[in-house]
Amino acid sequence: MNRVKVLSPATSANLGPGYDVFGLALCEPYDIITLSKSNDKGISLSLKGKCDKIPTEVDKNTAGVVVKKIMEDFNINGGIHIDIEKGIKPGSGLGSSSASCAGVALAMNELFNLNLSKLELTKYASLGETVAAGVAHADNVAPAIYGGFTMVINYEPLEVLHIPTEFEVVVALPNIQISTKEAREILPNKVPIKDMVNNIGKACGMIYGIYNRNMGLFGRCMMGDTVVEPLRSQLIKDYSKVKSKVLDLDLAHGITISGSGPAIISLPKENCAKSIKEIFLEVWDCPVYHTKVGKGAHVLERD
Ligand code: HSE
């Protein structure tokens, strides 16, 4: 095999109380990544699509770092060209860098028959997050690899649990710049024990809800975070107004910040997606995706 093309999905991390733990893979948007063996030695990189401000230098590019590390670990000496078509806007709160990292990890696995497990692919992909956010948080890369709903239950060593699921979401991408690094820096290092008790309770409610197809419970608990969302919501102009409107009109099971924002994720009640989309557009005039929870990164073509 000389070339492999993969699709790698956007992801929504945290989901309220699951900070750095919970994640969902979305059907849209996504990146398309093509990895080709080349005659030149080393790694080259090309970017197209929504790639403003993404570095093309391999050592500064999150996906480049992942490919380089896999080449080193497996003594791969030839040349590799990485072509990334960015469908996921960087810095939007939808795991843009994670999608590219997960996509190249999967593509390397296929191109060189490395037989890496999903957990090992997640570990490699999360290395790129160190470049993007200063920390190798894995709550975006895990769903980008596994699909569905994932829980990072331990970091050292990394342990991921996966629940296959499928439900509708409506996601807005307000045109506000928030860097994950800054959105992490505003969070406290310590939390009161009552918040710990609250967030564990709500996280348990979400898992129970997902297993029992009780989206009302899932959504209500998703909105129960008392640690992260209250602080980060201040970074997103009009978020509180939009959230109140969607809930007052009884359109969603839940609505919260996606990852470090500014993306907003909502779980529409039956036949309410269109109305939620209209409210998002009224206030933000921004891209809105009415999509579903879906598959992790997967191969589209190989030759
Ligand atoms: N868990 C990470 C954070 C996700 O909230 O900082 C970043 O998208």
Coordinates of C-alpha atoms and ligand atoms in Angstrom, one line a residue:
M1 CA 0.0 0.0 0.0
N2 CA 1.3 3.5 -0.9
R3 CA -1.5 5.8 0.0
V4 CA -4.4 5.8 2.5
K5 CA -7.2 8.3 2.8
V6 CA -9.1 8.5 6.1
L7 CA -12.0 10.5 7.5
S8 CA -11.6 11.8 11.0
P9 CA -14.5 13.3 12.9
A10 CA -15.1 16.4 15.0
T11 CA -15.6 15.6 18.6
S12 CA -17.3 17.3 21.6
A13 CA -15.4 17.0 24.8
N14 CA -16.4 17.5 28.5
L15 CA -20.2 17.5 28.1
G16 CA -20.6 19.4 31.3
P17 CA -19.4 17.4 34.4
G18 CA -17.0 15.2 32.4
Y19 CA -14.1 17.6 32.1
D20 CA -11.2 15.9 30.4
V21 CA -13.1 12.6 30.6
F22 CA -16.2 12.5 28.4
G23 CA -16.3 12.8 24.6
L24 CA -18.6 12.3 21.7
A25 CA -17.7 11.7 18.0
L26 CA -19.9 13.7 15.6
C27 CA -20.8 12.8 12.0
E28 CA -20.1 16.4 10.9
P29 CA -17.8 18.3 10.4
Y30 CA -14.7 16.2 9.7
D31 CA -11.2 16.3 8.3
I32 CA -10.0 14.2 5.4
I33 CA -6.4 13.1 5.7
T34 CA -4.3 11.4 3.0
L35 CA -1.0 9.9 3.8
S36 CA 1.3 8.8 1.0
K37 CA 4.7 7.2 0.9
S38 CA 7.2 9.5 -0.9
N39 CA 10.7 9.1 -2.3
D40 CA 12.0 12.1 -0.4
K41 CA 13.1 11.3 3.1
G42 CA 11.3 12.8 6.1
I43 CA 7.9 14.3 6.5
S44 CA 6.2 16.9 4.3
L45 CA 2.8 18.5 5.0
S46 CA 0.1 20.3 3.0
L47 CA -3.1 21.8 4.3
K48 CA -6.2 23.0 2.7
G49 CA -9.7 24.0 3.7
K50 CA -10.3 25.6 7.1
C51 CA -6.6 25.8 7.9
D52 CA -5.9 29.5 8.9
K53 CA -3.0 29.9 11.3
I54 CA -2.2 26.2 11.4
P55 CA 1.5 25.8 11.2
T56 CA 2.9 23.7 8.3
E57 CA 6.2 23.1 10.0
V58 CA 6.2 19.4 11.0
D59 CA 7.5 20.0 14.5
K60 CA 4.9 22.7 15.2
N61 CA 2.0 20.9 13.6
T62 CA 0.0 18.6 15.9
A63 CA -0.5 15.9 13.2
G64 CA 3.2 16.2 12.1
V65 CA 4.3 15.5 15.7
V66 CA 2.3 12.3 15.8
V67 CA 3.6 11.0 12.5
K68 CA 7.2 11.8 13.5
K69 CA 6.8 10.0 16.8
I70 CA 5.3 6.9 15.1
M71 CA 8.2 6.9 12.6
E72 CA 10.7 7.1 15.3
D73 CA 9.1 4.3 17.4
F74 CA 8.8 1.9 14.5
N75 CA 12.0 2.8 12.6
I76 CA 10.2 4.0 9.6
N77 CA 12.9 5.7 7.5
G78 CA 11.3 6.5 4.1
G79 CA 9.4 9.7 3.2
I80 CA 5.8 10.5 4.1
H81 CA 3.6 13.2 2.7
I82 CA 0.6 14.3 4.9
D83 CA -2.2 16.0 3.2
I84 CA -4.9 17.4 5.4
E85 CA -8.2 18.8 4.2
K86 CA -9.5 20.7 7.2
G87 CA -13.3 20.6 7.5
I88 CA -13.2 21.4 11.3
K89 CA -12.4 25.0 12.1
P90 CA -9.3 25.2 14.4
G91 CA -9.9 26.6 17.9
S92 CA -13.7 26.1 17.7
G93 CA -14.2 23.6 20.5
L94 CA -14.8 20.7 18.2
G95 CA -11.5 18.9 18.5
S96 CA -10.0 20.2 15.3
S97 CA -6.4 19.3 16.1
S98 CA -7.5 16.0 17.7
A99 CA -9.2 15.0 14.5
S100 CA -6.1 15.5 12.5
C101 CA -4.0 13.7 15.1
A102 CA -6.4 10.7 15.3
G103 CA -6.6 10.6 11.5
V104 CA -2.8 10.5 10.9
A105 CA -2.4 7.9 13.7
L106 CA -5.0 5.6 12.0
A107 CA -3.5 6.3 8.6
M108 CA 0.1 5.4 9.8
N109 CA -1.3 2.2 11.3
E110 CA -2.9 1.2 8.0
L111 CA 0.0 2.3 5.7
F112 CA 2.6 0.4 7.6
N113 CA 0.5 -2.5 9.1
L114 CA 1.5 -1.5 12.6
N115 CA -1.4 -3.4 14.2
L116 CA -1.9 -0.8 16.9
S117 CA -4.9 -1.1 19.1
K118 CA -7.5 1.7 19.5
L119 CA -5.9 2.6 22.8
E120 CA -2.4 2.8 21.4
L121 CA -3.7 5.0 18.5
T122 CA -5.4 7.2 21.1
K123 CA -2.1 7.5 23.0
Y124 CA -0.2 8.5 19.9
A125 CA -2.9 10.9 18.8
S126 CA -3.0 12.6 22.2
L127 CA 0.7 13.6 21.9
G128 CA -0.4 16.2 19.4
E129 CA -2.6 17.8 22.1
T130 CA 0.6 18.7 24.0
V131 CA 1.5 20.9 21.1
A132 CA -2.0 22.4 20.9
A133 CA -3.0 22.8 24.5
G134 CA 0.2 22.2 26.6
V135 CA -1.4 19.1 28.1
A136 CA -2.0 15.6 26.5
H137 CA -5.7 15.6 27.4
A138 CA -7.4 12.7 25.5
D139 CA -11.1 13.5 25.7
N140 CA -11.2 14.6 22.1
V141 CA -8.8 12.1 20.6
A142 CA -10.5 9.1 22.3
P143 CA -13.9 9.6 20.6
A144 CA -12.1 10.6 17.3
I145 CA -10.6 7.1 17.4
Y146 CA -13.4 5.0 19.0
G147 CA -16.5 6.8 17.9
G148 CA -19.7 7.1 20.0
F149 CA -19.3 8.2 23.6
T150 CA -16.0 7.7 25.4
M151 CA -14.7 8.1 28.9
V152 CA -11.0 8.6 29.7
I153 CA -11.0 6.9 33.1
N154 CA -7.3 7.2 33.7
Y155 CA -4.5 9.2 32.3
E156 CA -1.3 7.5 33.4
P157 CA -1.6 4.9 32.1
L158 CA -4.2 5.9 29.7
E159 CA -7.5 3.9 30.0
V160 CA -10.5 4.6 27.8
L161 CA -14.0 3.1 28.0
H162 CA -16.3 3.2 25.0
I163 CA -20.1 3.2 24.7
P164 CA -21.4 2.9 21.1
T165 CA -24.4 5.2 20.8
E166 CA -26.2 7.4 18.3
F167 CA -28.3 10.5 18.9
E168 CA -29.0 13.8 17.3
V169 CA -27.2 17.0 18.2
V170 CA -27.2 20.6 17.0
V171 CA -23.9 22.4 17.3
A172 CA -23.2 26.1 16.8
L173 CA -19.8 27.6 16.2
P174 CA -20.0 31.3 17.3
N175 CA -17.4 33.4 15.7
I176 CA -15.4 34.1 18.9
Q177 CA -11.8 33.2 19.4
I178 CA -11.0 31.1 22.5
S179 CA -7.7 29.3 23.0
T180 CA -7.9 26.0 24.8
K181 CA -4.8 27.0 26.8
E182 CA -6.4 30.2 28.1
A183 CA -9.8 28.4 28.7
R184 CA -7.8 25.9 30.9
E185 CA -5.9 28.6 32.7
I186 CA -9.1 30.3 34.0
L187 CA -10.1 27.1 35.8
P188 CA -9.3 26.5 39.5
N189 CA -6.6 24.0 40.6
K190 CA -8.8 22.9 43.5
V191 CA -12.5 22.4 43.8
P192 CA -14.7 22.3 46.9
I193 CA -15.8 18.9 47.9
K194 CA -19.5 19.7 47.4
D195 CA -18.7 20.4 43.7
M196 CA -16.8 17.1 43.5
V197 CA -19.9 15.3 44.9
N198 CA -22.2 17.2 42.5
N199 CA -20.1 16.5 39.4
I200 CA -19.6 12.8 40.1
G201 CA -23.4 12.5 40.7
K202 CA -24.2 14.2 37.4
A203 CA -21.6 12.2 35.5
C204 CA -23.1 9.0 36.8
G205 CA -26.6 10.2 35.8
M206 CA -25.3 10.8 32.2
I207 CA -23.9 7.3 32.0
Y208 CA -27.1 5.8 33.3
G209 CA -29.0 7.9 30.9
I210 CA -27.0 6.8 27.9
Y211 CA -27.3 3.1 28.7
N212 CA -31.0 3.4 29.3
R213 CA -31.7 5.7 26.3
N214 CA -32.9 8.3 28.7
M215 CA -31.8 11.4 26.9
G216 CA -33.8 13.6 29.3
L217 CA -31.7 12.4 32.2
F218 CA -28.5 12.6 30.1
G219 CA -29.2 16.2 29.1
R220 CA -30.3 17.4 32.5
C221 CA -27.1 16.0 34.1
M222 CA -25.0 17.3 31.3
M223 CA -26.1 20.8 32.4
G224 CA -25.3 20.1 36.1
D225 CA -21.6 21.0 36.0
T226 CA -20.8 23.5 38.8
V227 CA -17.1 23.8 38.2
V228 CA -16.1 24.4 34.6
E229 CA -19.1 25.6 32.6
P230 CA -20.0 28.5 34.9
L231 CA -16.5 30.0 34.5
R232 CA -16.2 29.3 30.8
S233 CA -19.7 30.5 29.9
Q234 CA -18.4 34.1 30.6
L235 CA -16.1 33.8 27.6
I236 CA -18.9 33.2 25.2
K237 CA -21.0 36.3 24.5
D238 CA -24.7 35.6 24.5
Y239 CA -24.3 32.0 25.5
S240 CA -26.5 32.4 28.6
K241 CA -29.2 34.2 26.6
V242 CA -29.3 31.5 23.9
K243 CA -29.3 28.7 26.5
S244 CA -32.2 30.2 28.4
K245 CA -34.2 30.7 25.2
V246 CA -33.7 27.1 24.0
L247 CA -34.6 25.7 27.5
D248 CA -37.5 28.1 28.1
L249 CA -39.0 26.9 24.8
D250 CA -38.5 23.3 25.9
L251 CA -36.6 22.5 22.7
A252 CA -33.6 20.6 24.1
H253 CA -32.8 17.8 26.6
G254 CA -29.6 19.8 27.3
I255 CA -27.2 22.4 26.1
T256 CA -23.7 23.1 27.1
I257 CA -20.3 24.3 25.9
S258 CA -18.4 21.9 23.6
G259 CA -14.9 21.3 24.8
S260 CA -13.3 24.6 25.7
G261 CA -15.7 26.5 23.5
P262 CA -16.9 28.6 21.8
A263 CA -18.8 25.7 20.1
I264 CA -22.2 25.0 21.8
I265 CA -23.7 21.5 21.7
S266 CA -27.4 20.9 22.2
L267 CA -29.5 17.7 22.3
P268 CA -32.7 18.5 20.5
K269 CA -36.0 17.0 21.7
E270 CA -38.0 15.3 18.9
N271 CA -38.6 17.6 15.9
C272 CA -37.0 20.6 17.7
A273 CA -33.6 20.7 15.9
K274 CA -34.8 23.2 13.3
S275 CA -36.0 25.6 16.0
I276 CA -32.8 25.4 17.9
K277 CA -30.8 26.0 14.7
E278 CA -32.9 29.2 14.1
I279 CA -32.2 30.5 17.6
F280 CA -28.5 29.9 17.2
L281 CA -28.5 31.7 13.8
E282 CA -30.6 34.6 15.1
V283 CA -28.0 35.4 17.7
W284 CA -24.7 34.3 16.2
D285 CA -25.1 34.1 12.4
C286 CA -22.5 31.3 12.4
P287 CA -22.0 27.8 11.1
V288 CA -24.5 25.4 12.7
Y289 CA -24.4 21.6 12.2
H290 CA -27.5 19.5 12.7
T291 CA -25.8 16.1 12.9
K292 CA -25.5 12.9 14.9
V293 CA -23.1 11.1 17.2
G294 CA -21.2 8.8 14.8
K295 CA -18.2 6.7 14.0
G296 CA -14.5 7.3 14.9
A297 CA -11.8 7.8 12.3
H298 CA -12.1 5.3 9.4
V299 CA -10.5 4.5 6.1
L300 CA -12.1 5.8 2.9
E301 CA -9.6 4.6 0.3
R302 CA -6.4 2.7 0.1
D303 CA -4.1 2.0 -2.9
Ligands
HSE1 N1 -11.1 18.9 28.0 C1 -10.5 19.9 27.2 C2 -10.8 21.3 27.8 C3 -11.1 19.9 25.8 O1 -12.0 21.5 28.2 O2 -9.9 22.0 28.0 C4 -10.6 20.9 24.9 O3 -11.4 20.9 23.7

